[in-house]
Coordinates of C-alpha atoms in Angstrom, one line a residue:
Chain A
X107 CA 16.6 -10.6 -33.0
X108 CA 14.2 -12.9 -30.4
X109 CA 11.5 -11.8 -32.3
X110 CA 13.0 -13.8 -35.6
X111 CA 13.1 -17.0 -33.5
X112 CA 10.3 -16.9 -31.2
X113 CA 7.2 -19.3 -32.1
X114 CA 4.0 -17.2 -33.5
X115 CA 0.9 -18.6 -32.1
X116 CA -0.8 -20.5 -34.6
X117 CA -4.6 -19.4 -34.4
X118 CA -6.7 -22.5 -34.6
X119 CA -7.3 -23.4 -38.5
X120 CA -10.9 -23.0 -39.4
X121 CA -12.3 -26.1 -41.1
X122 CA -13.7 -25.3 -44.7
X123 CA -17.4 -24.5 -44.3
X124 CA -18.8 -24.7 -47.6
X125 CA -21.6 -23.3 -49.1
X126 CA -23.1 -26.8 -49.1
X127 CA -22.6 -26.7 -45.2
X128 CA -24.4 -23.4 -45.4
X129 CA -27.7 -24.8 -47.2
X130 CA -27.6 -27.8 -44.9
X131 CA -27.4 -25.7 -41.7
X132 CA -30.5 -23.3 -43.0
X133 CA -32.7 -26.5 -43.7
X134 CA -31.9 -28.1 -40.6
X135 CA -32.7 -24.5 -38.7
X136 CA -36.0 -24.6 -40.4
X137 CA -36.6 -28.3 -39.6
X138 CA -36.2 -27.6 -35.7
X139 CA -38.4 -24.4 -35.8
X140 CA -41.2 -26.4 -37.4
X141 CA -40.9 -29.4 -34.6
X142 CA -40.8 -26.7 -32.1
X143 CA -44.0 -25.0 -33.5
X144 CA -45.5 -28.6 -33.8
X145 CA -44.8 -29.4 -29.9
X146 CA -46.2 -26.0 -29.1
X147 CA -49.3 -27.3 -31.3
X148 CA -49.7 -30.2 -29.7
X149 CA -49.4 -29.0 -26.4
X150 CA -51.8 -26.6 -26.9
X151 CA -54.3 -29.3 -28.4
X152 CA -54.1 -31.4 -25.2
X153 CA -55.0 -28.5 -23.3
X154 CA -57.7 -27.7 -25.5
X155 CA -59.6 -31.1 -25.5
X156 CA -59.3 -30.8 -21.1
X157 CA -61.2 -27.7 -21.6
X158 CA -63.5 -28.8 -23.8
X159 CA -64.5 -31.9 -21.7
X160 CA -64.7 -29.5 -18.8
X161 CA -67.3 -27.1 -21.1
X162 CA -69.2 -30.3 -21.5
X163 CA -69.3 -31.1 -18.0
X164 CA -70.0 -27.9 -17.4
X165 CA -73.1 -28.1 -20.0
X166 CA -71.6 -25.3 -22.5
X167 CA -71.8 -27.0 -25.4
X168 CA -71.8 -24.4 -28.2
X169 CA -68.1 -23.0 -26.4
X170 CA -67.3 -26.6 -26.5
X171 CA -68.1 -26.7 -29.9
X172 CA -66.3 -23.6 -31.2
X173 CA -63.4 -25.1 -29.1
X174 CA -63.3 -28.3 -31.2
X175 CA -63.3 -26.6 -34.3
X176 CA -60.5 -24.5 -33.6
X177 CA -58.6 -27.7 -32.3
X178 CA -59.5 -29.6 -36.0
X179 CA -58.0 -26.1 -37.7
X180 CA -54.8 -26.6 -35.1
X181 CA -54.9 -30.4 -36.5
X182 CA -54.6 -29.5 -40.1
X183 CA -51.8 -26.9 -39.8
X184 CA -49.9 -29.8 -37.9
X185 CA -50.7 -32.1 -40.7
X186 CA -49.7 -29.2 -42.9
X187 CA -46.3 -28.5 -40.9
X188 CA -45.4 -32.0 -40.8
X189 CA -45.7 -32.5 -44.8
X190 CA -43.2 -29.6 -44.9
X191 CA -40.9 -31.3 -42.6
X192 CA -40.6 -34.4 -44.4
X193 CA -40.0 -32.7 -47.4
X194 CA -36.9 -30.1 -46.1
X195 CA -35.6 -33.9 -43.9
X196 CA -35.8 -35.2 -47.9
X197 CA -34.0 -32.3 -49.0
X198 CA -31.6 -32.2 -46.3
X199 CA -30.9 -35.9 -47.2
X200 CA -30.3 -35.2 -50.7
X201 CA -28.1 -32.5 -50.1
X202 CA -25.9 -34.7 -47.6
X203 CA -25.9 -37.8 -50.3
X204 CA -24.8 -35.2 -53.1
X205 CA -22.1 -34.5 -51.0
X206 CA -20.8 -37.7 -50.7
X207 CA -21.1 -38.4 -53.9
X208 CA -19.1 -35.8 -54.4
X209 CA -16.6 -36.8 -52.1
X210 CA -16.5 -40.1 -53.8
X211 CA -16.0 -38.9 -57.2
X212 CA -13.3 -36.5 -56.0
X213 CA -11.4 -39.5 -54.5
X214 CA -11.9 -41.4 -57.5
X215 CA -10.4 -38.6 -59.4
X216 CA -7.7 -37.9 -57.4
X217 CA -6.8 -41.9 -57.7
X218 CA -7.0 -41.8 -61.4
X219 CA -5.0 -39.2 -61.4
X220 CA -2.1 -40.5 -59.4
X221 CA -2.2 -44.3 -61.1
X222 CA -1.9 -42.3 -64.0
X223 CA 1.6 -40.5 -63.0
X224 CA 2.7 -44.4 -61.5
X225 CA 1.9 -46.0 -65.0
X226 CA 4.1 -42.7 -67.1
X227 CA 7.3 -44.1 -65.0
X228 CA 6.8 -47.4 -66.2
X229 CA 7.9 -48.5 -69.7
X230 CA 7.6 -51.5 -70.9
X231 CA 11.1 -51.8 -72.7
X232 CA 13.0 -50.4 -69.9
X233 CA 11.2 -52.9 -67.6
X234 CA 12.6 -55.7 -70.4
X235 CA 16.3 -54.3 -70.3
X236 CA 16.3 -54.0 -66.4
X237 CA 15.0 -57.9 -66.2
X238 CA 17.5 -59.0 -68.9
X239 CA 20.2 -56.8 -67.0
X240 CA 19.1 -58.5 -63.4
X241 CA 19.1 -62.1 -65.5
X242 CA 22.5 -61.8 -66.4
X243 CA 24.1 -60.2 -63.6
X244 CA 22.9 -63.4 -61.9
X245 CA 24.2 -66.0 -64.0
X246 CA 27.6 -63.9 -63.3
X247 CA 27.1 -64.0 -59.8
X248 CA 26.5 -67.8 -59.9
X249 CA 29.6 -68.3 -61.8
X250 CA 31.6 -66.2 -59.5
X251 CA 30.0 -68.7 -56.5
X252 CA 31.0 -71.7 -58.1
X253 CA 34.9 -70.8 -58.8
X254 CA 35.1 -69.8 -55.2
X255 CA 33.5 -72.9 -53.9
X256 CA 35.5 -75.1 -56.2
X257 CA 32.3 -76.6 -57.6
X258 CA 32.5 -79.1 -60.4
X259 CA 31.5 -78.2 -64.1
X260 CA 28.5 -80.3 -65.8
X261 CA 31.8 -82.3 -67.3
X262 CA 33.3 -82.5 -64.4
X263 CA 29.9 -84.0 -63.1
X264 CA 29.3 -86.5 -65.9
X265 CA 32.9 -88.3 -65.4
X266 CA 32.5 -88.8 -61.9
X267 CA 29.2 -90.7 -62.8
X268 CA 30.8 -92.7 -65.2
X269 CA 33.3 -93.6 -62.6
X270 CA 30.7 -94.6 -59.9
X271 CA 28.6 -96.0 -62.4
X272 CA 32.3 -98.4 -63.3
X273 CA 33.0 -98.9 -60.0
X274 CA 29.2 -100.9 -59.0
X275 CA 29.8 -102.6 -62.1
X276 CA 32.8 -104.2 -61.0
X277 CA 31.7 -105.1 -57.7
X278 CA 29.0 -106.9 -59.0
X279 CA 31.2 -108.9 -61.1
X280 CA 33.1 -110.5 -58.2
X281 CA 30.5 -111.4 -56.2
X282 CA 29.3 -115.0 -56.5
X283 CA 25.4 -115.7 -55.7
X284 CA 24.8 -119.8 -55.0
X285 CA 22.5 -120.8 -57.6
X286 CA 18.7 -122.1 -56.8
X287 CA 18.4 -125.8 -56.0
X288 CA 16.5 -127.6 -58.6
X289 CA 15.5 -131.0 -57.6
X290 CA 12.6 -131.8 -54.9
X291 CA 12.3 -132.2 -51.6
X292 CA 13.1 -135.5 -50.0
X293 CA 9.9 -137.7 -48.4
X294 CA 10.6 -137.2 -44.9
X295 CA 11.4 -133.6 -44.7
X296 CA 7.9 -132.3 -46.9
X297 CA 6.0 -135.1 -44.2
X298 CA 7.8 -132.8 -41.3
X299 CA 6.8 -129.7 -42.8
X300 CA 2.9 -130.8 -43.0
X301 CA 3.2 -131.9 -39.4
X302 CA 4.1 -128.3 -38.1
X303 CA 1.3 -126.5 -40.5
X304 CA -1.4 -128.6 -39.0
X305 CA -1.1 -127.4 -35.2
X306 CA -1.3 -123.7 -36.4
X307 CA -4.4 -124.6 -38.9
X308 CA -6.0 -125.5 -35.9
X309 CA -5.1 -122.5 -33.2
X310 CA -6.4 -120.0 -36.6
X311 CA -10.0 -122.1 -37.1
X312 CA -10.1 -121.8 -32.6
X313 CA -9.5 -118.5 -32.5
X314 CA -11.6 -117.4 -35.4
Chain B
X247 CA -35.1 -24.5 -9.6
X248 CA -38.9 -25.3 -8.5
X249 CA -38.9 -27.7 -11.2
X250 CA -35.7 -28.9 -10.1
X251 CA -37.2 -29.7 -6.6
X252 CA -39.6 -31.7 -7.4
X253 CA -37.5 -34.5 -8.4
X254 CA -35.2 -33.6 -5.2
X255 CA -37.4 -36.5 -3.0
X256 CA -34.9 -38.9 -4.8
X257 CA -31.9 -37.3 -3.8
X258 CA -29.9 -38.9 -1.1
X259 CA -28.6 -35.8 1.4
X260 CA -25.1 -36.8 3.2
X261 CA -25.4 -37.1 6.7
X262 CA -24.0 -33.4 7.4
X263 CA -27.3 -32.2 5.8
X264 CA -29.0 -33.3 8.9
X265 CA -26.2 -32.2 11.6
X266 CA -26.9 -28.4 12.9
X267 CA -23.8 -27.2 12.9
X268 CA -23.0 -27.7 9.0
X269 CA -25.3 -24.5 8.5
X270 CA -23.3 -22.0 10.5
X271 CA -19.6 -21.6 8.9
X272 CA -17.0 -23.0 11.1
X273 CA -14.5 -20.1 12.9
X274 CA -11.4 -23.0 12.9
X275 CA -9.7 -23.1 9.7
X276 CA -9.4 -27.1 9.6
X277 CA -13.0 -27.3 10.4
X278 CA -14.0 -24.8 8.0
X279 CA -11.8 -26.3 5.1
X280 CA -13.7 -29.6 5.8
X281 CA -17.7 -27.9 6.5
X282 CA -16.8 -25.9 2.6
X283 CA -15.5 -29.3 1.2
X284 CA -18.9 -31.1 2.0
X285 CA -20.8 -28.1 0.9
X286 CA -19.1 -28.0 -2.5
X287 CA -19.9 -31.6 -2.7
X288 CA -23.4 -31.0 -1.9
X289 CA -24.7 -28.4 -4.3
X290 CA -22.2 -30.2 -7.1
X291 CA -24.3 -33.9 -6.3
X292 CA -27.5 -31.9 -5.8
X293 CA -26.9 -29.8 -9.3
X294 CA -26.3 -33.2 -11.2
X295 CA -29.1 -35.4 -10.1
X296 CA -31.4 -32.2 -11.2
X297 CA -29.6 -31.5 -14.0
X298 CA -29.6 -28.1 -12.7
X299 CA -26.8 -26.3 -15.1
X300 CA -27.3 -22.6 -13.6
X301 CA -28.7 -20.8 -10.7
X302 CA -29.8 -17.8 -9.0
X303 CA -28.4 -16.5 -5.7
X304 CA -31.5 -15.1 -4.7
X305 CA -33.3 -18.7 -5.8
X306 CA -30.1 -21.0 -4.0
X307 CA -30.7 -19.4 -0.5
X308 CA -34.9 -19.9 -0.1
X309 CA -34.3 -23.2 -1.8
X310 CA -34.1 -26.8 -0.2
X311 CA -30.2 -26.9 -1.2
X312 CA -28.9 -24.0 1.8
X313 CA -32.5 -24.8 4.0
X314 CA -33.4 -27.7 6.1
X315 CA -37.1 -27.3 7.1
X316 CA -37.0 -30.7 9.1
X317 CA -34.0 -28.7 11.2
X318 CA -35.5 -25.6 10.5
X319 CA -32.3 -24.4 9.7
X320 CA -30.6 -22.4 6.8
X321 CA -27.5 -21.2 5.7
X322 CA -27.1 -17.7 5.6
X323 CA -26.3 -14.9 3.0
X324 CA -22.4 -14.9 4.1
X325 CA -22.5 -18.3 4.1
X326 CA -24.3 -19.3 0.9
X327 CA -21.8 -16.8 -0.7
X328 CA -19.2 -18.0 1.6
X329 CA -19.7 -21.6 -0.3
X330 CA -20.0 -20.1 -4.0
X331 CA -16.9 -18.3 -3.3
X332 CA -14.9 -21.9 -2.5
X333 CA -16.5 -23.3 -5.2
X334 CA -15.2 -20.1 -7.7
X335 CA -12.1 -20.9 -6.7
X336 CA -12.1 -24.9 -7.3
X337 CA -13.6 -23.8 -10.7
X338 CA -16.7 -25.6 -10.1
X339 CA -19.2 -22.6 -10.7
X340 CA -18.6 -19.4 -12.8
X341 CA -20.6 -16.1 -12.8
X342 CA -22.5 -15.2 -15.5
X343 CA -23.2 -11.3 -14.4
X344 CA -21.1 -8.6 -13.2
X345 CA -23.6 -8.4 -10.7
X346 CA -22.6 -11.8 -9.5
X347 CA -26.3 -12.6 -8.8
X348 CA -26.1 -15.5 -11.4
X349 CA -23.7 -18.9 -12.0
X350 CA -23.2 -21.7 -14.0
X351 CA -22.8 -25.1 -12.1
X352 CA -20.2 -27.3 -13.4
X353 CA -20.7 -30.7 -12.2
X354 CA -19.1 -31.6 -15.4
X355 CA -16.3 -29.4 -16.6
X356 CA -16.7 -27.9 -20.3
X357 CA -13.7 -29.9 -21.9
X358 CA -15.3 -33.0 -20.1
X359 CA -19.0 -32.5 -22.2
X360 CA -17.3 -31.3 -24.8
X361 CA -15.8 -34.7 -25.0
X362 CA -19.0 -36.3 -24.6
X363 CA -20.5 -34.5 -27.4
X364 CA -17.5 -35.1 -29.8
X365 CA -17.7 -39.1 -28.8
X366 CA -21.3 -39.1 -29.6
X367 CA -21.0 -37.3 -33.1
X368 CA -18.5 -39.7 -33.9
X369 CA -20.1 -42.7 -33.2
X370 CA -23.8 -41.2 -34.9
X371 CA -21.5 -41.1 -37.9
X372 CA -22.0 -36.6 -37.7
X373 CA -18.8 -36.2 -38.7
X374 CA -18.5 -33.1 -41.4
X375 CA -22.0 -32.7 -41.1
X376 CA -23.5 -29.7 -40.4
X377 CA -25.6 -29.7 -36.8
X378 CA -28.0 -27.4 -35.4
X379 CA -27.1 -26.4 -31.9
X380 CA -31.1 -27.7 -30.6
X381 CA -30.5 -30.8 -32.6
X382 CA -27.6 -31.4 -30.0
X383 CA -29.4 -30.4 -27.1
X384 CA -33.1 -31.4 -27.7
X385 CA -32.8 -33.7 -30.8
X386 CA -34.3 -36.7 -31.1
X387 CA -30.9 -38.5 -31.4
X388 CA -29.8 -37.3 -27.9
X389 CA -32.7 -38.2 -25.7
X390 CA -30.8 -40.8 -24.3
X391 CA -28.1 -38.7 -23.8
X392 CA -26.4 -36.8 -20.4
X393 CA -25.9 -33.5 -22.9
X394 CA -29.8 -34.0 -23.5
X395 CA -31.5 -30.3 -22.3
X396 CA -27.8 -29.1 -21.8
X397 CA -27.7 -25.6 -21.6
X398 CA -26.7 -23.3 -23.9
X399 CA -24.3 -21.5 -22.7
X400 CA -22.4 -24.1 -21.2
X401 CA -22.8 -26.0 -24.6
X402 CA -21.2 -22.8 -26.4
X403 CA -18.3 -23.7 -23.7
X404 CA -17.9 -27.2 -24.8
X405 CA -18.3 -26.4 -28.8
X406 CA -15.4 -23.7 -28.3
X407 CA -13.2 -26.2 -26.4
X408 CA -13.8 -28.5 -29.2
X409 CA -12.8 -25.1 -32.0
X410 CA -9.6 -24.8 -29.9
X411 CA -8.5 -28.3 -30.5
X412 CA -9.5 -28.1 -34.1
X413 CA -12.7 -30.9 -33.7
X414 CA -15.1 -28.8 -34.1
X415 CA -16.1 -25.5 -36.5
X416 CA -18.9 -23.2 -34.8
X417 CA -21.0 -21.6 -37.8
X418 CA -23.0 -18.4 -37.8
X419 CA -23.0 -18.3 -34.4
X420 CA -25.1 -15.4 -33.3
X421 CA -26.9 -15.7 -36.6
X422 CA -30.1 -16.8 -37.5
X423 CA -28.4 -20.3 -38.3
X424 CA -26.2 -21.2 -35.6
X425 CA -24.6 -24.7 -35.9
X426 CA -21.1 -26.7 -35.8
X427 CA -19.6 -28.6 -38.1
X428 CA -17.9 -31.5 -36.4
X429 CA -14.1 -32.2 -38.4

């Protein structure tokens, strides 16, 4: 009976090594043997050139010679090794860009596929009904609102401006503005008035 | 380890390297306890500034790390195996032989350069890319790196930590193309 409810250990999922990951893997093997075979070279090239200065010193020039040769050979299959290393890091490249590119298009794919599904729930006329459904149900609510609150109908609204409007009209009827005097002013009173413009004349041109 | 040595001139002995007594193992426990704790620390600091990831028994006793010349003193057999023995047990070294004659140092655990590893393939943008195990180790991408020259075993250690907690997928390994695959 435990045995129903006891938890299996799950085994640690493998991630999907593809055959892709494969090829990649084998390049980049082959690109670390060949740097390893180059640093062996050029070690042994350093070395080499030592013992051929020694051989100079050492006045054994045709072993010095035959040395330097073999180090120009060495020199070639570097040159050789590292053509073939750019090409399988070019390679390797490719391989990694296809991938991604892959990736990509799978994405895209998947994304098409699901807008696709989204846009098959939509239809255009039920979107219609639903909108003229909401519209309505709104007006209803507002109508509902407005008995409850007691508010007044566009009628209601227009008499009680007509009444205002009645109201201001009749106040302004009983009011009684003094009308505008229309004779001149006597002598003495426009000399007074010139009198008290002159002093300020004067304070504006001082302090200007 | 001679290689190791010659870099040792650096390396910055603590003072019980240069007090007699620390090369005789103690008889009372609370001394003992302390003399095996600063030994631990010792061949631990000396392993890291060498970058010294495994070691010989026959190779730790002649070398610099159990012998003072300058005291002219060493630590003996029992007591170089003495040492290894507390450091077994702290999980700080692990056999590689039945013979016992061989051990890894780990003066950084395997879940610890396992992280370290993961970090930097994150951050180099290796994610689900396939990586050759000397590309990790002695790439050109990890010169800068503490994992730089790691060794491979202890490497395999820190790739299978990362298998366990689904980061990582070893490929081929054993094969002509051994890699991991970084998830």
């Amino acid at each position: 009976m435990g045995g129903i409810f006891s938890k299996k250990e799950k085994s640690p999922k493998s991630a999907p090594v593809s055959d892709q990951d494969n090829a990649i893997l084998a390049l980049k093997t082959q690109r670390d043997k060949m740097k390893q075979m180059i640093k062996r070279k050029e070690n042994c090239l350093e070395k080499e050139r030592q013992l051929a200065k020694q051989l100079i010193k050492d006045g054994r020039k045709d072993r010095a010679l035959l040395l330097l040769k073999k180090k120009r050979y060495q020199e070639k299959i570097i040159d050789q090794t590292l053509n073939h290393l750019s090409k399988i890091e070019q390679m390797v490249n490719d391989l990694e860009f296809a991938e991604v590119q892959q990736r990509v298009t799978d994405g895209l794919r998947q994304g098409n596929e699901a807008l696709k599904k989204m846009n098959q729930l939509f239809d255009i006329d039920e979107i219609d009904r639903i909108m003229e459904e909401t519209k309505e149900a709104a007006e209803y609510q507002e109508e509902i609102s407005n008995m409850l609150s007691g508010q007044l109908s566009n009628t209601d609204v227009s008499d009680v401006e007509k009444e205002l409007e009645d109201l201001l009209a009749a106040e302004w009827g009983t009011v009684q503005l003094p009308e505008a005097p229309s004779h001149e002013l006597p002598e003495a009173e426009r000399e007074r008035q010139k009198e008290k413009e002159k002093p300020r004349r004067e304070k504006i041109a001082l302090e200007a | 380890m001679a290689a190791a040595t010659t870099t040792a001139s650096a390396f910055k002995w603590p003072w019980q390297y240069d007090f007699p007594p620390f090369f005789t193992i103690q008889k009372s426990l609370n001394t003992k306890d302390k003399q095996l704790e600063a030994w631990a620390r010792l061949v631990i600091d000396y392993a890291q500034h060498n970058k010294i990831y495994s070691l010989d028994i026959a190779e730790a006793t002649t070398s610099e790390l159990f012998n003072n010349q300058k005291l002219n003193r060493r630590l003996s057999t029992d007591g170089v195996n003495t040492v290894l023995q507390y450091l077994e047990q702290k999980k700080l070294i692990e056999f590689t032989d039945n013979g016992r004659t061989r051990f890894h140092i780990f003066w950084r655990r395997p879940d610890v350069w396992a992280n370290m590893i993961y970090q930097w393939a994150v951050e180099n943008a290796f994610i689900n890319t396939p990586l050759t195990l000397y590309e990790i180790t002695h790439g050109d991408d990890t010169t800068n790196e503490s994992f730089h020259n790691l060794e491979r075993e202890i490497l395999m250690k820190a790739l299978t930590c990362l298998e366990e907690q689904r980061r990582a997928q070893l490929m081929n390994i054993g094969g002509d193309n051994e890699g991991v695959k970084f998830i």
